[in-house]
Short mmCIF file of C-alpha atoms in Angstrom, two decimals:
data_model
loop_
_atom_site.label_atom_id
_atom_site.label_comp_id
_atom_site.label_asym_id
_atom_site.label_seq_id
_atom_site.Cartn_x
_atom_site.Cartn_y
_atom_site.Cartn_z
CA UNK A 16 -72.33 39.88 59.74
CA UNK A 17 -74.19 43.02 60.75
CA UNK A 18 -71.46 45.45 61.75
CA UNK A 19 -73.99 48.05 62.84
CA UNK A 20 -74.75 45.90 65.86
CA UNK A 21 -71.24 46.21 67.24
CA UNK A 22 -71.83 49.38 69.22
CA UNK A 23 -74.50 52.02 69.53
CA UNK A 24 -76.08 52.73 66.13
CA UNK A 25 -74.86 56.34 66.26
CA UNK A 26 -71.26 55.13 66.17
CA UNK A 27 -71.31 52.70 63.24
CA UNK A 28 -72.76 53.71 59.89
CA UNK A 29 -72.81 51.09 57.12
CA UNK A 30 -71.30 52.68 54.04
CA UNK A 31 -73.56 52.37 51.03
CA UNK A 32 -72.68 49.64 48.54
CA UNK A 33 -71.72 50.92 45.07
CA UNK A 34 -74.44 51.14 42.47
CA UNK A 35 -74.20 48.80 39.48
CA UNK A 36 -73.20 51.64 37.13
CA UNK A 37 -70.31 52.57 39.49
CA UNK A 38 -68.67 49.15 39.08
CA UNK A 39 -66.29 47.99 36.34
CA UNK A 40 -67.90 46.20 33.42
CA UNK A 41 -68.75 42.58 34.11
CA UNK A 42 -68.98 42.93 37.89
CA UNK A 43 -71.83 43.37 40.30
CA UNK A 44 -72.14 44.12 43.99
CA UNK A 45 -71.24 41.04 46.00
CA UNK A 46 -70.05 39.09 42.96
CA UNK A 47 -66.80 37.99 44.59
CA UNK A 48 -66.53 34.23 44.82
CA UNK A 49 -64.87 34.41 48.25
CA UNK A 50 -66.41 35.44 51.54
CA UNK A 51 -66.98 39.17 51.84
CA UNK A 52 -64.50 40.76 54.23
CA UNK A 53 -65.81 42.91 57.08
CA UNK A 54 -63.78 46.14 57.27
CA UNK A 55 -64.31 48.79 59.95
CA UNK A 56 -62.96 52.27 59.23
CA UNK A 57 -62.37 54.45 62.30
CA UNK A 58 -62.16 58.13 61.39
CA UNK A 59 -61.24 61.12 63.53
CA UNK A 60 -63.18 63.86 61.67
CA UNK A 61 -61.51 66.60 63.71
CA UNK A 62 -58.00 65.40 62.89
CA UNK A 63 -55.57 67.83 61.23
CA UNK A 64 -57.82 70.74 62.17
CA UNK A 65 -60.81 69.15 60.42
CA UNK A 66 -58.96 68.21 57.23
CA UNK A 67 -59.24 64.48 57.98
CA UNK A 68 -63.04 64.64 58.04
CA UNK A 69 -63.20 66.65 54.83
CA UNK A 70 -60.78 64.37 52.99
CA UNK A 71 -62.60 61.27 54.23
CA UNK A 72 -65.89 62.49 52.70
CA UNK A 73 -64.16 62.94 49.36
CA UNK A 74 -62.44 59.56 49.63
CA UNK A 75 -65.44 57.47 50.61
CA UNK A 76 -66.99 57.11 47.11
CA UNK A 77 -63.68 55.81 45.74
CA UNK A 78 -63.35 53.48 48.72
CA UNK A 79 -66.80 52.03 48.01
CA UNK A 80 -65.94 51.66 44.33
CA UNK A 81 -62.69 49.75 44.99
CA UNK A 82 -63.79 47.63 47.95
CA UNK A 83 -67.57 47.51 47.97
CA UNK A 84 -67.90 44.56 45.61
CA UNK A 85 -66.23 42.09 48.00
CA UNK A 86 -66.23 43.85 51.38
CA UNK A 87 -68.76 44.92 53.96
CA UNK A 88 -67.67 48.49 54.72
CA UNK A 89 -68.53 50.07 58.06
CA UNK A 90 -67.42 53.54 59.14
CA UNK A 91 -67.35 55.09 62.56
CA UNK A 92 -66.60 58.73 63.27
CA UNK A 93 -64.99 59.18 66.67
CA UNK A 94 -66.70 61.54 69.08
CA UNK A 95 -63.76 62.38 71.36
CA UNK A 96 -60.55 61.17 73.01
CA UNK A 97 -60.25 57.39 73.52
CA UNK A 98 -63.44 56.70 71.52
CA UNK A 99 -61.41 54.87 68.87
CA UNK A 100 -60.16 52.47 71.57
CA UNK A 101 -63.69 51.41 72.49
CA UNK A 102 -64.81 51.09 68.87
CA UNK A 103 -61.80 48.95 68.00
CA UNK A 104 -62.43 46.55 70.89
CA UNK A 105 -66.05 46.07 69.88
CA UNK A 106 -65.11 45.52 66.24
CA UNK A 107 -62.59 42.82 67.19
CA UNK A 108 -65.06 41.12 69.54
CA UNK A 109 -67.61 41.02 66.70
CA UNK A 110 -65.08 39.35 64.40
CA UNK A 111 -64.12 42.12 61.97
CA UNK A 112 -61.52 41.08 59.40
CA UNK A 113 -59.73 44.41 59.76
CA UNK A 114 -59.92 47.66 61.67
CA UNK A 115 -58.55 50.55 59.60
CA UNK A 116 -57.32 53.73 61.29
CA UNK A 117 -58.12 56.80 59.17
CA UNK A 118 -56.15 59.81 60.35
CA UNK A 119 -52.78 60.60 61.85
CA UNK A 120 -50.54 58.87 64.33
CA UNK A 121 -52.86 59.81 67.20
CA UNK A 122 -55.79 57.90 65.70
CA UNK A 123 -53.52 54.94 64.90
CA UNK A 124 -52.26 55.03 68.49
CA UNK A 125 -55.79 54.75 69.88
CA UNK A 126 -56.75 51.96 67.49
CA UNK A 127 -53.65 49.97 68.51
CA UNK A 128 -54.57 50.40 72.19
CA UNK A 129 -58.00 49.04 71.30
CA UNK A 130 -56.41 45.73 70.31
CA UNK A 131 -55.73 45.12 74.03
CA UNK A 132 -57.76 44.89 77.21
CA UNK A 133 -56.63 44.02 80.73
CA UNK A 134 -53.08 43.32 79.60
CA UNK A 135 -54.13 40.81 76.91
CA UNK A 136 -55.08 40.97 73.22
CA UNK A 137 -58.81 41.39 72.67
CA UNK A 138 -60.46 38.25 71.30
CA UNK A 139 -63.68 37.78 69.34
CA UNK A 140 -66.88 36.59 71.02
CA UNK A 141 -67.18 33.58 68.72
CA UNK A 142 -64.09 31.49 69.43
CA UNK A 143 -65.04 29.14 66.56
CA UNK A 144 -64.19 31.84 64.00
CA UNK A 145 -60.55 31.11 63.07
CA UNK A 146 -59.60 34.46 61.56
CA UNK A 147 -57.89 37.26 63.47
CA UNK A 148 -58.57 40.97 63.07
CA UNK A 149 -55.88 42.81 61.12
CA UNK A 150 -54.81 46.43 61.44
CA UNK A 151 -55.00 48.78 58.44
CA UNK A 152 -54.03 52.42 57.96
CA UNK A 153 -55.14 55.29 55.74
CA UNK A 154 -52.90 58.24 56.70
CA UNK A 155 -54.91 61.48 56.74
CA UNK A 156 -53.63 63.37 59.79
CA UNK A 157 -51.15 66.08 60.78
CA UNK A 158 -48.36 63.54 61.13
CA UNK A 159 -48.03 60.14 59.51
CA UNK A 160 -44.68 59.12 60.92
CA UNK A 161 -45.43 55.43 61.33
CA UNK A 162 -46.21 55.06 57.61
CA UNK A 163 -42.78 56.47 56.70
CA UNK A 164 -40.98 53.42 58.10
CA UNK A 165 -42.74 51.26 55.49
CA UNK A 166 -42.03 53.80 52.75
CA UNK A 167 -45.73 54.53 52.34
CA UNK A 168 -46.75 57.85 50.84
CA UNK A 169 -49.37 60.14 52.31
CA UNK A 170 -51.62 59.42 49.33
CA UNK A 171 -54.83 57.81 50.66
CA UNK A 172 -55.50 56.23 47.25
CA UNK A 173 -52.30 54.22 47.66
CA UNK A 174 -53.53 53.13 51.09
CA UNK A 175 -56.83 51.95 49.61
CA UNK A 176 -54.95 49.90 47.02
CA UNK A 177 -53.11 48.17 49.88
CA UNK A 178 -56.48 47.28 51.35
CA UNK A 179 -57.72 45.99 48.00
CA UNK A 180 -54.75 43.63 47.92
CA UNK A 181 -55.25 43.12 51.66
CA UNK A 182 -54.53 39.41 51.71
CA UNK A 183 -50.88 40.42 52.28
CA UNK A 184 -50.31 40.77 56.01
CA UNK A 185 -47.24 41.18 58.17
CA UNK A 186 -46.92 40.40 61.88
CA UNK A 187 -45.70 43.50 63.71
CA UNK A 188 -44.46 44.27 67.22
CA UNK A 189 -46.11 46.59 69.72
CA UNK A 190 -44.54 48.30 72.71
CA UNK A 191 -46.18 48.28 76.13
CA UNK A 192 -45.49 50.89 78.82
CA UNK A 193 -46.02 50.17 82.50
CA UNK A 194 -45.54 51.80 85.88
CA UNK A 195 -46.07 50.45 89.36
CA UNK A 196 -49.75 50.63 90.24
CA UNK A 197 -50.70 52.09 86.83
CA UNK A 198 -52.53 50.92 83.74
CA UNK A 199 -50.71 49.47 80.76
CA UNK A 200 -50.33 51.65 77.68
CA UNK A 201 -49.42 50.47 74.18
CA UNK A 202 -47.53 52.16 71.35
CA UNK A 203 -46.66 51.22 67.79
CA UNK A 204 -44.23 53.91 66.69
CA UNK A 205 -41.87 55.76 69.09
CA UNK A 206 -41.95 56.43 72.82
CA UNK A 207 -39.71 59.17 74.14
CA UNK A 208 -38.56 60.83 77.32
CA UNK A 209 -37.55 64.31 78.47
CA UNK A 210 -36.94 67.12 75.92
CA UNK A 211 -38.53 65.46 72.88
CA UNK A 212 -41.53 64.36 74.95
CA UNK A 213 -41.91 67.86 76.35
CA UNK A 214 -41.71 69.27 72.81
CA UNK A 215 -44.43 66.85 71.74
CA UNK A 216 -46.60 67.89 74.67
CA UNK A 217 -46.38 71.55 73.62
CA UNK A 218 -46.74 70.73 69.90
CA UNK A 219 -50.10 69.08 70.56
CA UNK A 220 -51.48 72.50 71.51
CA UNK A 221 -50.60 73.98 68.10
CA UNK A 222 -51.85 71.33 65.67
CA UNK A 223 -53.95 73.97 63.94
CA UNK A 224 -50.65 75.12 62.38
CA UNK A 225 -50.04 71.73 60.74
CA UNK A 226 -46.46 70.43 60.67
CA UNK A 227 -45.25 73.79 62.00
CA UNK A 228 -46.60 72.69 65.40
CA UNK A 229 -43.49 70.52 65.90
CA UNK A 230 -41.18 73.54 65.48
CA UNK A 231 -43.27 75.65 67.88
CA UNK A 232 -43.34 72.81 70.42
CA UNK A 233 -39.58 72.34 70.25
CA UNK A 234 -38.90 76.05 70.78
CA UNK A 235 -41.25 76.15 73.77
CA UNK A 236 -39.69 73.02 75.26
CA UNK A 237 -36.22 74.57 75.20
CA UNK A 238 -37.24 77.32 77.60
CA UNK A 239 -36.20 76.25 81.09
CA UNK A 240 -34.87 72.89 79.90
CA UNK A 241 -32.16 71.14 81.91
CA UNK A 242 -30.45 67.86 81.12
CA UNK A 243 -31.01 65.23 83.83
CA UNK A 244 -29.19 62.19 85.17
CA UNK A 245 -31.20 59.03 84.61
CA UNK A 246 -30.96 55.41 85.74
CA UNK A 247 -31.57 52.86 82.99
CA UNK A 248 -31.94 49.09 83.10
CA UNK A 249 -31.89 47.23 79.79
CA UNK A 250 -33.28 43.71 79.33
CA UNK A 251 -33.72 43.26 83.11
CA UNK A 252 -29.95 43.59 83.63
CA UNK A 253 -28.05 45.86 86.00
CA UNK A 254 -28.97 49.50 86.53
CA UNK A 255 -26.72 51.94 84.65
CA UNK A 256 -26.20 55.68 85.18
CA UNK A 257 -26.72 57.92 82.15
CA UNK A 258 -25.59 61.46 83.02
CA UNK A 259 -26.99 64.65 81.50
CA UNK A 260 -29.66 63.02 79.35
CA UNK A 261 -31.32 65.43 76.93
CA UNK A 262 -33.72 62.94 75.34
CA UNK A 263 -34.21 59.19 75.22
CA UNK A 264 -36.19 57.61 72.38
CA UNK A 265 -37.49 54.05 72.24
CA UNK A 266 -38.27 53.16 68.64
CA UNK A 267 -40.50 50.39 67.39
CA UNK A 268 -40.38 52.29 64.08
CA UNK A 269 -38.07 54.99 62.75
CA UNK A 270 -39.75 58.40 62.53
CA UNK A 271 -41.39 60.90 64.84
CA UNK A 272 -41.99 64.65 65.12
CA UNK A 273 -43.12 65.14 61.53
CA UNK A 274 -40.39 63.22 59.73
CA UNK A 275 -37.41 63.12 62.11
CA UNK A 276 -35.69 59.75 61.65
CA UNK A 277 -34.79 59.43 65.30
CA UNK A 278 -34.36 55.63 65.55
CA UNK A 279 -33.12 54.81 62.06
CA UNK A 280 -32.47 51.10 62.66
CA UNK A 281 -35.85 50.30 64.20
CA UNK A 282 -38.48 48.20 62.46
CA UNK A 283 -41.81 46.94 63.83
CA UNK A 284 -41.07 43.35 62.85
CA UNK A 285 -37.57 43.10 64.38
CA UNK A 286 -38.60 41.85 67.84
CA UNK A 287 -36.58 44.63 69.51
CA UNK A 288 -36.62 48.35 70.13
CA UNK A 289 -33.88 50.66 69.02
CA UNK A 290 -33.06 52.89 72.00
CA UNK A 291 -31.35 56.18 71.13
CA UNK A 292 -30.04 58.43 73.90
CA UNK A 293 -28.93 62.04 73.41
CA UNK A 294 -26.69 63.31 76.23
CA UNK A 295 -25.51 66.80 77.16
CA UNK A 296 -27.04 68.51 74.11
CA UNK A 297 -27.28 72.30 74.13
CA UNK A 298 -29.81 74.32 72.18
CA UNK A 299 -27.23 75.14 69.52
CA UNK A 300 -26.44 71.43 69.09
CA UNK A 301 -29.96 70.88 67.80
CA UNK A 302 -29.66 73.76 65.35
CA UNK A 303 -26.29 72.54 64.06
CA UNK A 304 -27.28 68.88 63.88
CA UNK A 305 -30.96 69.10 63.03
CA UNK A 306 -30.38 67.88 59.48
CA UNK A 307 -28.71 64.74 60.90
CA UNK A 308 -31.71 64.03 63.10
CA UNK A 309 -33.99 64.24 60.06
CA UNK A 310 -31.90 62.09 57.74
CA UNK A 311 -30.97 59.55 60.43
CA UNK A 312 -27.20 60.08 60.41
CA UNK A 313 -27.01 61.39 63.99
CA UNK A 314 -25.89 58.06 65.46
CA UNK A 315 -22.28 58.98 64.59
CA UNK A 316 -22.49 62.26 66.53
CA UNK A 317 -20.72 62.55 69.89
CA UNK A 318 -23.00 62.00 72.90
CA UNK A 319 -25.49 59.92 70.89
CA UNK A 320 -25.83 56.27 71.88
CA UNK A 321 -27.87 53.58 70.13
CA UNK A 322 -28.59 50.09 71.42
CA UNK A 323 -31.07 47.28 70.83
CA UNK A 324 -33.36 46.13 73.63
CA UNK A 325 -36.53 44.14 74.25
CA UNK A 326 -37.17 46.00 77.52
CA UNK A 327 -35.91 49.14 79.20
CA UNK A 328 -36.69 50.73 82.57
CA UNK A 329 -36.00 54.42 83.12
CA UNK A 330 -35.95 56.36 86.41
CA UNK A 331 -34.61 59.68 87.64
CA UNK A 332 -31.52 59.64 89.84
CA UNK A 333 -32.95 62.51 91.87
CA UNK A 334 -36.74 62.49 91.76
CA UNK A 335 -38.34 65.66 90.44
CA UNK A 336 -41.50 64.21 88.88
CA UNK A 337 -40.91 66.52 85.93
CA UNK A 338 -39.40 64.28 83.22
CA UNK A 339 -42.01 64.03 80.46
CA UNK A 340 -42.97 60.71 78.85
CA UNK A 341 -44.94 60.32 75.62
CA UNK A 342 -45.67 57.60 73.09
CA UNK A 343 -46.81 58.08 69.49
CA UNK A 344 -47.12 61.79 70.30
CA UNK A 345 -49.49 61.24 73.26
CA UNK A 346 -48.53 62.66 76.66
CA UNK A 347 -48.42 59.92 79.32
CA UNK A 348 -47.17 61.78 82.39
CA UNK A 349 -43.74 61.50 83.96
CA UNK A 350 -41.03 59.00 84.91
CA UNK A 351 -40.54 56.26 86.10
CA UNK A 352 -41.68 53.87 83.34
CA UNK A 353 -40.84 50.46 81.91
CA UNK A 354 -41.02 49.80 78.16
CA UNK A 355 -41.34 46.22 76.88
CA UNK A 356 -41.87 44.77 73.41
CA UNK A 357 -44.65 42.39 72.42
CA UNK A 358 -43.25 40.62 69.34
CA UNK A 359 -45.46 39.83 66.33
CA UNK A 360 -48.62 40.54 68.29
CA UNK A 361 -50.68 42.29 65.56
CA UNK A 362 -51.28 41.37 61.93
CA UNK A 363 -51.02 44.44 59.69
CA UNK A 364 -52.22 44.89 56.11
CA UNK A 365 -49.18 45.85 54.08
#
């Protein structure tokens, strides 16, 4: 299929097929006996302060060498915020075998949101085509927290080898965030509330400093921070009062904030979130217990609660419209919100 026709020609550029002398002995372009897979690579060239774009240019020849003999490779460089969402939707509608996010957790977040439209999964135009579009990932951004849950390294060559073997797929869960009268928003990694979300909001302004942005964001978030009483309803049950909440994290996967293992029991194929609540933490608590937050042993600390849930609603007891909400590092506004899981809704190349 002609992938260039998916969207405007300026968005999709067909990657060149490898030349005969670039291929292993005894092979030729298109010599695979099976149908050629259509892979769409969505790249944020400005990611990681421009490093993603530079690394992608270096990586592309190797990608063509490893995949070009049995895959149609299309690349699309995003032009701004939310562009990856639109490109993903078009690729799925045109019947792509896989959409591969190239970049950090922000790019992956947008691609995942592109798998949905109007509260439903996007479907291909030709309903007679039986295959579904899979999700792939080449981590090349500031943070690659989602990949850590699977034990994947930050080496893009390893990611390409997963795509080469890409017949192995795993069904994964996705979280959906809703508010009365608002649009639905999807996340694949971790959604969080209050201090951690505020730290993420500030960190996003310092990404030019690499992973140090998370430290700067956390320090800025502490200024003027106050713990708040929240109302929480789990699995559509009774409302519960959680006093002096410092942060509340809803994990579909385990890591956020550049390697902090905040929801250590979460996994995107479990069918449930792990919800971790930190209550009545002071600034010195974070300094003393930071190593526990990174290695995932904080669940035994006083004032830390973990529970499993397929849905959770969170509201302020006294409305201030100042409690930050984010998902996958993207600022979403303020409480109230409801978080629900969509089990096994996406097929991921593993």
